[in-house]
XYZ file of C-alpha atoms in Angstrom:
381
model
C -14.161 1.797 -0.694
C -13.095 -0.198 -3.761
C -9.359 -0.748 -3.660
C -8.016 -0.043 -7.170
C -4.328 -0.175 -6.137
C -3.941 -3.962 -5.840
C -0.458 -5.120 -6.829
C -0.944 -7.452 -9.832
C 1.780 -9.528 -11.590
C 1.545 -7.168 -14.560
C 2.123 -4.158 -12.291
C 5.115 -5.856 -10.643
C 6.634 -6.611 -14.058
C 6.150 -3.000 -15.123
C 7.726 -1.805 -11.866
C 10.689 -4.147 -12.429
C 11.148 -2.799 -15.972
C 11.039 0.780 -14.704
C 13.571 0.018 -11.949
C 15.883 -1.732 -14.447
C 15.682 1.253 -16.808
C 16.396 3.628 -13.929
C 19.462 1.640 -12.850
C 20.713 1.501 -16.432
C 20.251 5.260 -16.715
C 22.177 5.852 -13.480
C 25.043 3.629 -14.730
C 25.076 5.445 -18.028
C 25.174 8.827 -16.258
C 28.127 7.720 -14.147
C 29.933 6.573 -17.281
C 29.160 9.679 -19.364
C 29.541 12.317 -16.660
C 32.901 10.931 -15.485
C 35.486 13.249 -17.153
C 38.318 10.771 -16.687
C 36.574 8.026 -18.650
C 35.111 10.428 -21.204
C 38.341 12.328 -21.960
C 41.147 9.907 -21.121
C 39.486 6.502 -21.460
C 40.357 3.295 -19.611
C 43.597 1.308 -19.326
C 42.973 -1.847 -21.379
C 46.151 -3.574 -20.181
C 45.232 -2.972 -16.554
C 41.708 -4.249 -17.245
C 43.053 -7.377 -18.930
C 45.396 -7.948 -15.993
C 42.549 -7.489 -13.530
C 40.364 -9.871 -15.531
C 43.140 -12.469 -15.560
C 43.647 -12.107 -11.798
C 39.902 -12.359 -11.220
C 39.691 -15.455 -13.418
C 42.588 -17.043 -11.494
C 40.921 -16.223 -8.172
C 37.642 -17.705 -9.440
C 39.397 -20.893 -10.545
C 41.148 -21.189 -7.160
C 37.854 -20.601 -5.391
C 36.141 -23.257 -7.529
C 38.964 -25.712 -6.806
C 38.699 -25.055 -3.044
C 34.918 -25.435 -3.195
C 35.222 -28.698 -5.126
C 37.762 -30.039 -2.623
C 35.547 -28.950 0.249
C 32.541 -30.616 -1.402
C 34.434 -33.897 -1.878
C 35.640 -33.771 1.733
C 32.075 -33.188 2.927
C 30.872 -36.178 0.874
C 33.598 -38.405 2.365
C 32.842 -37.163 5.880
C 29.124 -37.777 5.354
C 29.768 -41.322 4.124
C 32.028 -42.041 7.105
C 29.480 -40.529 9.498
C 26.685 -42.623 7.971
C 28.748 -45.794 8.303
C 29.614 -44.962 11.915
C 25.988 -44.176 12.689
C 24.870 -47.488 11.157
C 27.494 -49.331 13.211
C 26.402 -47.551 16.423
C 22.736 -48.319 15.720
C 23.587 -51.941 14.988
C 25.593 -52.312 18.210
C 22.902 -50.548 20.238
C 20.219 -52.822 18.800
C 22.329 -55.900 19.554
C 22.948 -54.692 23.109
C 19.233 -54.068 23.631
C 18.429 -57.542 22.364
C 20.963 -59.086 24.745
C 19.594 -57.036 27.671
C 16.015 -58.080 26.887
C 17.071 -61.718 26.517
C 18.849 -61.590 29.901
C 15.806 -60.043 31.533
C 13.519 -62.657 30.056
C 15.737 -65.472 31.329
C 17.110 -64.275 34.691
C 15.028 -61.269 35.804
C 11.471 -62.482 35.590
C 9.065 -60.879 38.009
C 7.834 -64.289 39.182
C 11.317 -64.999 40.598
C 11.398 -61.954 42.847
C 11.167 -62.392 46.593
C 8.441 -59.807 47.058
C 6.376 -60.854 44.021
C 3.579 -62.087 46.254
C 3.090 -58.512 47.511
C 2.081 -57.094 44.103
C 1.037 -60.265 42.280
C -2.005 -59.241 40.177
C -3.348 -62.804 40.367
C -2.869 -63.112 44.131
C -6.584 -62.940 44.848
C -7.275 -65.467 42.105
C -4.709 -67.877 43.545
C -5.702 -67.505 47.193
C -8.797 -69.082 48.652
C -11.666 -66.843 49.705
C -12.402 -66.449 53.407
C -15.581 -68.494 53.029
C -15.956 -71.225 50.424
C -19.150 -72.806 51.718
C -21.407 -72.609 54.699
C -19.812 -75.693 56.332
C -16.233 -74.575 55.631
C -14.088 -75.973 58.474
C -11.983 -72.773 58.439
C -14.916 -70.764 59.690
C -14.791 -70.010 63.387
C -17.000 -68.139 65.782
C -14.575 -65.232 65.996
C -13.969 -65.182 62.214
C -17.138 -63.135 61.598
C -17.739 -64.909 58.250
C -21.124 -66.461 58.855
C -24.152 -64.783 60.448
C -27.756 -65.566 60.902
C -30.081 -64.060 58.304
C -27.507 -63.928 55.546
C -28.514 -63.394 51.928
C -28.470 -66.837 50.323
C -29.151 -65.343 46.848
C -25.626 -63.987 46.547
C -24.855 -66.065 43.444
C -27.995 -64.947 41.648
C -27.387 -61.347 42.617
C -23.811 -61.551 41.400
C -24.991 -63.007 38.083
C -27.530 -60.191 37.750
C -24.868 -57.611 38.503
C -22.575 -59.080 35.851
C -25.371 -58.926 33.273
C -26.049 -55.311 34.267
C -22.361 -54.493 33.895
C -22.436 -56.028 30.387
C -25.410 -53.860 29.510
C -23.633 -50.755 30.836
C -20.483 -51.641 28.908
C -22.464 -52.133 25.695
C -24.199 -48.800 26.310
C -20.819 -47.098 26.760
C -19.585 -48.695 23.517
C -22.677 -47.460 21.663
C -22.227 -43.969 23.088
C -18.589 -43.929 22.022
C -19.510 -45.043 18.475
C -22.189 -42.318 18.340
C -19.656 -39.746 19.589
C -17.257 -40.772 16.808
C -20.061 -40.395 14.249
C -20.954 -36.961 15.622
C -17.302 -35.959 15.478
C -17.040 -37.050 11.836
C -20.238 -35.151 10.988
C -18.840 -32.028 12.686
C -15.574 -32.341 10.743
C -17.527 -32.815 7.497
C -19.636 -29.718 8.263
C -16.484 -27.728 8.995
C -14.908 -28.829 5.692
C -18.075 -27.849 3.832
C -18.018 -24.452 5.551
C -14.367 -23.902 4.542
C -15.137 -24.855 0.916
C -18.143 -22.499 0.870
C -16.008 -19.690 2.296
C -13.354 -20.251 -0.388
C -16.036 -20.232 -3.096
C -17.413 -16.954 -1.740
C -13.919 -15.457 -1.782
C -13.479 -16.496 -5.419
C -16.837 -14.946 -6.354
C -15.909 -11.659 -4.635
C -12.543 -11.635 -6.401
C -14.198 -12.224 -9.805
C -16.713 -9.453 -9.068
C -13.896 -7.048 -8.182
C -12.058 -7.939 -11.412
C -15.261 -7.355 -13.412
C -15.738 -3.923 -11.801
C -12.158 -2.990 -12.585
C -12.583 -4.174 -16.185
C -15.740 -2.064 -16.620
C -13.957 0.950 -15.136
C -11.038 0.457 -17.555
C -13.447 0.187 -20.488
C -15.254 3.399 -19.453
C -11.910 5.196 -19.135
C -10.847 3.927 -22.573
C -14.124 5.110 -24.132
C -13.718 8.533 -22.556
C -10.121 8.780 -23.754
C -11.212 7.834 -27.281
C -13.976 10.463 -27.233
C -11.557 13.073 -25.898
C -8.973 12.155 -28.537
C -11.585 12.421 -31.312
C -12.727 15.802 -29.982
C -9.165 17.087 -29.853
C -8.529 15.834 -33.409
C -11.672 17.649 -34.576
C -10.530 20.856 -32.913
C -7.105 20.523 -34.505
C -8.681 20.055 -37.951
C -10.930 23.072 -37.414
C -7.952 25.156 -36.294
C -5.964 24.037 -39.336
C -8.903 24.947 -41.600
C -9.175 28.364 -39.979
C -5.455 28.930 -40.332
C -5.635 27.892 -43.990
C -8.551 30.227 -44.600
C -6.675 33.036 -42.877
C -3.620 32.408 -45.015
C -5.690 32.280 -48.168
C -7.464 35.503 -47.179
C -4.142 37.128 -46.422
C -2.741 36.050 -49.788
C -5.892 37.194 -51.593
C -5.910 40.551 -49.809
C -2.236 40.998 -50.543
C -2.749 40.162 -54.225
C -5.896 42.274 -54.669
C -4.773 45.029 -52.322
C -4.136 48.569 -53.335
C -0.416 48.219 -52.791
C 0.097 45.586 -55.495
C -2.737 46.593 -57.776
C -1.646 50.215 -57.643
C -5.176 51.490 -57.159
C -5.334 55.170 -58.199
C -7.677 55.869 -55.349
C -4.742 55.508 -52.969
C -3.425 58.857 -54.132
C -6.531 60.748 -52.920
C -5.787 62.948 -49.945
C -7.825 62.744 -46.786
C -8.129 66.523 -46.776
C -10.145 66.525 -49.960
C -11.279 64.280 -52.749
C -9.482 66.359 -55.340
C -6.201 66.514 -53.479
C -3.538 63.903 -54.236
C -0.511 63.198 -52.062
C 2.759 61.738 -53.206
C 3.097 59.026 -50.534
C 0.428 56.904 -52.256
C -2.101 57.015 -49.529
C -4.276 53.897 -49.472
C -7.769 54.826 -48.431
C -10.656 52.470 -47.647
C -13.681 52.108 -49.898
C -17.106 51.056 -48.627
C -16.813 47.566 -50.155
C -13.542 47.062 -48.239
C -15.178 48.090 -44.992
C -18.001 45.685 -45.757
C -15.496 42.905 -46.305
C -13.824 43.691 -42.984
C -17.207 43.708 -41.295
C -18.050 40.324 -42.768
C -14.707 38.976 -41.546
C -15.407 40.276 -38.053
C -18.865 38.673 -38.087
C -17.312 35.412 -39.247
C -14.757 35.581 -36.426
C -17.566 36.301 -33.943
C -19.456 33.258 -35.235
C -16.353 31.104 -35.032
C -15.683 32.214 -31.444
C -19.295 31.430 -30.606
C -18.958 27.929 -32.104
C -15.692 27.409 -30.216
C -17.321 28.369 -26.881
C -20.251 26.019 -27.611
C -17.809 23.202 -28.410
C -15.935 23.830 -25.149
C -19.211 23.838 -23.194
C -20.233 20.579 -24.863
C -16.852 19.016 -24.002
C -17.182 20.113 -20.375
C -20.729 18.718 -20.154
C -19.602 15.383 -21.679
C -16.719 15.194 -19.211
C -19.036 15.957 -16.272
C -21.544 13.348 -17.480
C -18.843 10.710 -17.861
C -17.411 11.540 -14.422
C -20.873 11.241 -12.834
C -21.416 7.927 -14.621
C -18.079 6.572 -13.418
C -18.731 7.724 -9.840
C -22.227 6.201 -9.829
C -20.884 2.913 -11.278
C -18.147 2.710 -8.649
C -20.621 3.562 -5.865
C -23.079 0.881 -7.037
C -20.318 -1.722 -7.285
C -19.038 -0.774 -3.837
C -22.545 -1.069 -2.356
C -23.016 -4.465 -4.011
C -19.666 -5.687 -2.655
C -20.505 -4.429 0.854
C -23.929 -6.086 0.666
C -22.425 -9.416 -0.379
C -19.721 -9.093 2.277
C -22.370 -8.538 4.960
C -24.327 -11.548 3.702
C -21.168 -13.669 3.726
C -20.283 -12.489 7.245
C -23.805 -13.334 8.399
C -23.606 -16.824 6.899
C -20.165 -17.365 8.434
C -21.519 -16.219 11.801
C -24.430 -18.666 11.574
C -22.116 -21.505 10.543
C -19.635 -20.690 13.318
C -22.481 -20.506 15.813
C -23.788 -23.909 14.693
C -20.268 -25.352 14.769
C -19.691 -23.927 18.261
C -22.909 -25.543 19.535
C -21.908 -28.855 17.931
C -18.411 -28.701 19.473
C -19.850 -27.835 22.896
C -22.208 -30.807 22.607
C -19.339 -33.098 21.565
C -17.247 -31.816 24.466
C -20.064 -32.512 26.932
C -20.534 -36.012 25.522
C -16.783 -36.627 25.708
C -16.566 -35.389 29.299
C -19.560 -37.520 30.241
C -17.955 -40.526 28.552
C -14.630 -39.892 30.314
C -16.333 -39.521 33.694
C -18.459 -42.638 33.228
C -15.679 -44.837 31.834
C -13.264 -45.554 34.663
C -9.809 -47.097 34.327
C -9.794 -50.920 34.375
C -7.162 -53.399 35.382
C -6.257 -53.879 31.713
C -5.325 -50.168 31.520
C -2.805 -50.528 34.362
C -1.404 -53.819 33.067
C -0.210 -52.182 29.795
C 2.580 -50.289 31.621
C 6.052 -51.547 32.598
C 6.121 -54.013 29.677
C 9.356 -52.856 27.993
C 12.401 -50.622 28.513
C 10.946 -47.750 26.511
């Protein structure tokens, strides 16, 4: 469902104002409802003394803090100087150690250097230099009948093939880097698209909330106008009733001293002394008209109430339908966004799997060379 209870900055400010007012009210209650403060008051001298003591404590605390701050600054400066001196001495010592190693601890001067000399094979002679090498003997097993005399050509061909393989590996590595950059670019595009979708959904939700607020405001205005109309009608009816009451009182038999009020109910010719006020046909007709008017007014009032209830029900149905349509649209767009994200993630996963396979193939095919091992044991770090 549509979440209408999102905490906005305006809502947080209103909540802060309400909390501040509540705290102020609680403080005011404590001050007013405290009989000691209300009846006796407070000791101004004691308050002044407390304020002076508090001010003195604050000044002492500030002085201690300032002294502590200055001490920390001095300690930091001393520590920085000491650290610079230690770094300088350590650097000088390292330079002296490296200089000593370069002069007196060279690997060429070691007794067992010939055992791990990387150029030992380059310096030593091969077992067979030529076919008529005088070092060759019968038991040396260096020369046989039917030997391949195309060894030099074959070696040259093998070197060319190794160059081709190396160039192919370089091309594959360059292509792998390009594929990696393309994958990173696609991922960045996907992230930007996802952020744009999120912004669109947020704007849509704000628009729905704005429309709902406008519909509520229109309903409140209509309800306020209807209530004002009812109040005016009630005031008019009350005014008419008062006018009728005044008119009846003025034109009544009691003030007009109608002689017919003295006629007895036991006979038309009998008169009583209590000034009986009888009812004439025209008075009954007036009462009947008033009753009919009241009946008509009650009928109009019930029709107005029915109309108000129907308007309220119509507005409620409209608001519910609007919210339902907006919720369906949001769900539809969310499903479409989830589907697009799934497709993009699926494509990205395939691309990453392909890159991983190419990387593993490159790692397996590219073995470690002598240059890789020669980069170690070059310094003290």
